[in-house]
Amino acid sequence: MRILVVEDEAVLRESLKTRLEAAGFTVDEARDGEEGLFAGREYPLDVAIVDLGLPQVPGLEVIRRLRGEGKTYPILILTARDNWQDKVEGLQAGADDYVAKPFHFEEVLARVQALLRRSGGWASPQLKCGPVVLDTRAQTVNVRGEAVELTTFEYRILEHLMLRAGEVISKSELTERLYDQDYERDSNVIEVLIGRLRRKLDPKDELQPIETLRGRGYRFALARDAGT
Ligand code: CA
């Protein structure tokens, strides 16, 4: 999953980046509202964290403009502890949730993960599609109750496909979500990772969980379990 962090306090921004990366996210950083607007417009994001108190362009304005331009990814705002007006204004500007400073990283992570699940149409942190179960909190995958060991990149691809199970995801979209802007991109890597995922999830070639749509991309093909 690709996440933008817009925060002017360097120590806080760096610590969010490090911990989000450790949690499996690809992280883009912005140091002020102007950089935040640029990144929010240009990068293929799944979710954004926006501090409200920002130099150049205030956080509320960043959110209003991104929403005004049709950006629909979930946005979590960082607000001052006792300022309920900030929270209300942030939500009215188009944010989806908030965390008050100072916060525990675990709360930020839990809220970001919940926003991602809901934007993919999932209510529970366990994504269940037939025999394949992916737990977004533990970052584990089971097939018919048996644990499947995945590398970080394999997990990231599977999570992205399963969060949007049933939808076609292009190869370039997957590539953009694996690497941040500084990384050299190679779409052949995606093919290799998809091949490995197929062998690990479905060694006997019975389930065929990941479909290739020639020229369009990939789709997680197993139906979502009702009520999850
Ligand atoms: Ca600030």
XYZ file of C-alpha atoms and ligand atoms in Angstrom:
229
model
C 0.000 0.000 0.000
C 1.275 3.441 -0.848
C 0.875 6.173 1.769
C 1.650 9.894 1.835
C 2.766 11.550 5.086
C 2.358 15.353 5.130
C 3.990 16.607 8.335
C 6.305 19.564 8.901
C 7.921 18.319 12.124
C 10.933 16.412 10.810
C 11.344 14.056 13.760
C 7.702 13.057 13.706
C 7.651 12.685 9.925
C 10.752 10.513 9.906
C 9.464 8.337 12.694
C 6.112 7.828 10.921
C 7.972 6.970 7.716
C 10.255 4.440 9.392
C 7.459 2.727 11.272
C 5.039 2.692 8.346
C 7.753 1.163 6.161
C 8.354 -1.474 8.811
C 4.605 -2.152 8.694
C 4.846 -2.836 4.954
C 3.878 0.515 3.430
C 5.568 2.389 0.613
C 5.891 5.917 2.020
C 6.005 9.301 0.265
C 6.900 12.297 2.443
C 5.923 15.948 2.215
C 7.340 18.667 4.504
C 4.704 21.350 3.954
C 1.291 21.921 2.402
C 2.675 22.733 -1.019
C 4.680 19.517 -1.237
C 1.659 17.704 0.164
C -0.565 19.034 -2.606
C 1.982 18.078 -5.251
C 2.399 14.538 -3.924
C -1.335 14.163 -3.303
C -2.026 15.050 -6.924
C 0.826 13.229 -8.644
C 1.365 9.946 -6.821
C -0.904 6.882 -7.015
C -1.784 6.829 -3.317
C -3.931 4.407 -1.361
C -4.155 6.628 1.730
C -2.725 9.878 3.155
C -1.881 11.222 6.608
C -2.132 15.028 6.759
C -1.105 17.217 9.693
C -3.454 20.208 9.934
C -0.833 22.727 11.083
C 1.393 23.056 8.005
C 3.507 25.855 6.508
C 2.823 27.152 2.946
C -0.663 25.706 2.573
C -2.660 24.726 5.708
C -3.673 21.083 6.037
C -7.402 21.866 5.764
C -6.781 23.636 2.454
C -4.686 20.719 1.172
C -7.569 18.342 1.896
C -10.219 20.653 0.399
C -8.240 21.066 -2.807
C -7.452 17.363 -3.211
C -11.103 16.454 -2.652
C -12.157 19.275 -4.979
C -9.976 17.728 -7.666
C -11.665 14.365 -7.261
C -9.063 12.531 -5.170
C -10.954 9.879 -3.225
C -8.297 7.955 -1.264
C -8.868 7.980 2.502
C -7.252 10.788 4.516
C -6.334 10.614 8.201
C -5.663 13.978 9.871
C -3.330 14.733 12.763
C -4.823 17.332 15.113
C -3.956 19.082 18.363
C -5.199 17.207 21.427
C -7.914 19.511 22.743
C -9.109 21.147 19.608
C -12.482 19.685 18.690
C -13.038 22.420 16.078
C -10.027 21.120 14.124
C -11.478 17.631 14.059
C -14.884 18.853 12.882
C -13.414 21.143 10.232
C -11.054 18.411 9.056
C -13.868 15.928 8.615
C -15.990 18.568 6.878
C -13.100 19.336 4.516
C -13.122 15.706 3.415
C -10.896 13.822 5.872
C -12.115 10.378 6.936
C -10.726 10.100 10.445
C -8.357 11.813 12.872
C -5.740 11.086 15.504
C -4.889 13.679 18.166
C -1.265 14.527 18.970
C 0.653 13.219 20.786
C -0.334 9.758 19.598
C 0.868 6.201 19.839
C 1.999 4.889 16.471
C -0.176 1.795 16.957
C -3.287 3.998 16.911
C -2.248 5.685 13.668
C -1.523 2.305 12.093
C -4.829 0.794 13.241
C -6.787 3.751 11.874
C -4.927 3.725 8.551
C -5.526 -0.011 8.172
C -9.220 0.406 8.997
C -9.550 3.198 6.403
C -7.880 1.013 3.772
C -10.158 -1.929 4.540
C -13.278 0.189 4.369
C -12.211 1.835 1.121
C -11.839 -1.694 -0.304
C -15.327 -2.592 0.963
C -14.133 -4.861 3.810
C -15.487 -4.563 7.351
C -13.189 -7.038 9.119
C -9.368 -6.966 9.331
C -9.402 -10.551 8.057
C -9.890 -10.651 4.316
C -11.548 -13.950 3.418
C -11.968 -15.177 -0.119
C -12.974 -18.838 -0.027
C -10.031 -20.868 1.337
C -7.613 -17.898 1.266
C -7.524 -15.760 4.427
C -5.275 -12.709 4.777
C -5.002 -11.053 8.188
C -4.097 -7.385 7.734
C -3.133 -6.933 11.407
C -0.830 -9.931 11.766
C 0.150 -9.761 8.059
C -0.329 -13.490 7.734
C -1.861 -15.607 5.009
C -3.569 -18.962 5.349
C -4.886 -21.300 2.695
C -7.306 -23.953 3.966
C -6.025 -23.244 7.469
C -2.354 -23.773 6.563
C 0.037 -20.850 6.990
C 1.746 -19.654 3.800
C 5.124 -17.931 4.159
C 5.392 -14.845 1.964
C 8.146 -12.280 1.453
C 7.348 -8.623 2.147
C 6.812 -7.821 -1.534
C 4.689 -10.933 -2.128
C 2.538 -10.008 0.869
C 2.140 -6.410 -0.315
C 0.959 -7.520 -3.751
C -1.462 -10.073 -2.358
C -2.878 -7.585 0.154
C -3.429 -5.035 -2.589
C -5.145 -7.578 -4.836
C -7.311 -9.001 -2.043
C -8.357 -5.615 -0.645
C -9.816 -4.998 -4.085
C -10.809 -8.586 -4.834
C -12.847 -8.811 -8.023
C -11.322 -5.657 -9.549
C -8.700 -5.582 -12.291
C -5.431 -4.043 -11.067
C -2.933 -3.008 -13.718
C 0.692 -4.051 -13.608
C 1.790 -0.419 -13.421
C -0.512 0.204 -10.469
C 1.059 -2.708 -8.609
C 4.558 -1.504 -9.499
C 3.805 2.011 -8.273
C 2.589 0.637 -4.977
C 5.681 -1.405 -4.347
C 8.271 1.293 -4.900
C 8.484 4.927 -3.884
C 9.503 7.637 -6.332
C 13.243 7.134 -5.792
C 13.212 3.511 -6.815
C 13.952 2.267 -10.290
C 10.841 0.509 -11.511
C 10.800 -2.761 -13.370
C 7.438 -4.249 -14.232
C 8.979 -7.687 -14.899
C 9.405 -7.947 -11.155
C 5.626 -7.981 -10.789
C 5.309 -10.947 -13.145
C 7.904 -12.860 -11.162
C 6.203 -12.045 -7.839
C 2.768 -13.015 -9.169
C 4.213 -16.318 -10.410
C 5.687 -17.034 -6.986
C 2.445 -16.068 -5.241
C 0.499 -18.474 -7.441
C 2.865 -21.339 -6.631
C 2.733 -20.617 -2.907
C -1.036 -20.142 -2.637
C -1.998 -22.834 -5.069
C 0.809 -25.405 -5.502
C -1.502 -27.959 -7.125
C -3.071 -25.425 -9.471
C -6.592 -26.087 -8.169
C -7.759 -22.697 -6.897
C -6.356 -20.293 -9.480
C -6.762 -17.333 -7.135
C -4.990 -14.779 -9.358
C -6.232 -14.265 -12.866
C -4.182 -12.590 -15.618
C -6.139 -10.362 -17.971
C -3.953 -9.918 -21.001
C -2.942 -6.285 -21.480
C -5.053 -5.145 -18.523
C -3.537 -6.612 -15.380
C -4.433 -9.012 -12.618
C -7.539 -9.820 -10.612
C -7.991 -11.728 -7.382
C -10.611 -14.121 -8.698
C -11.916 -15.960 -5.615
C -15.193 -14.500 -4.341
C -15.235 -12.594 -1.055
C -16.965 -14.403 1.775
C -20.272 -12.771 2.639
C -20.255 -10.717 5.823
C -16.495 -10.005 5.908
Ca 2.576 20.850 12.186
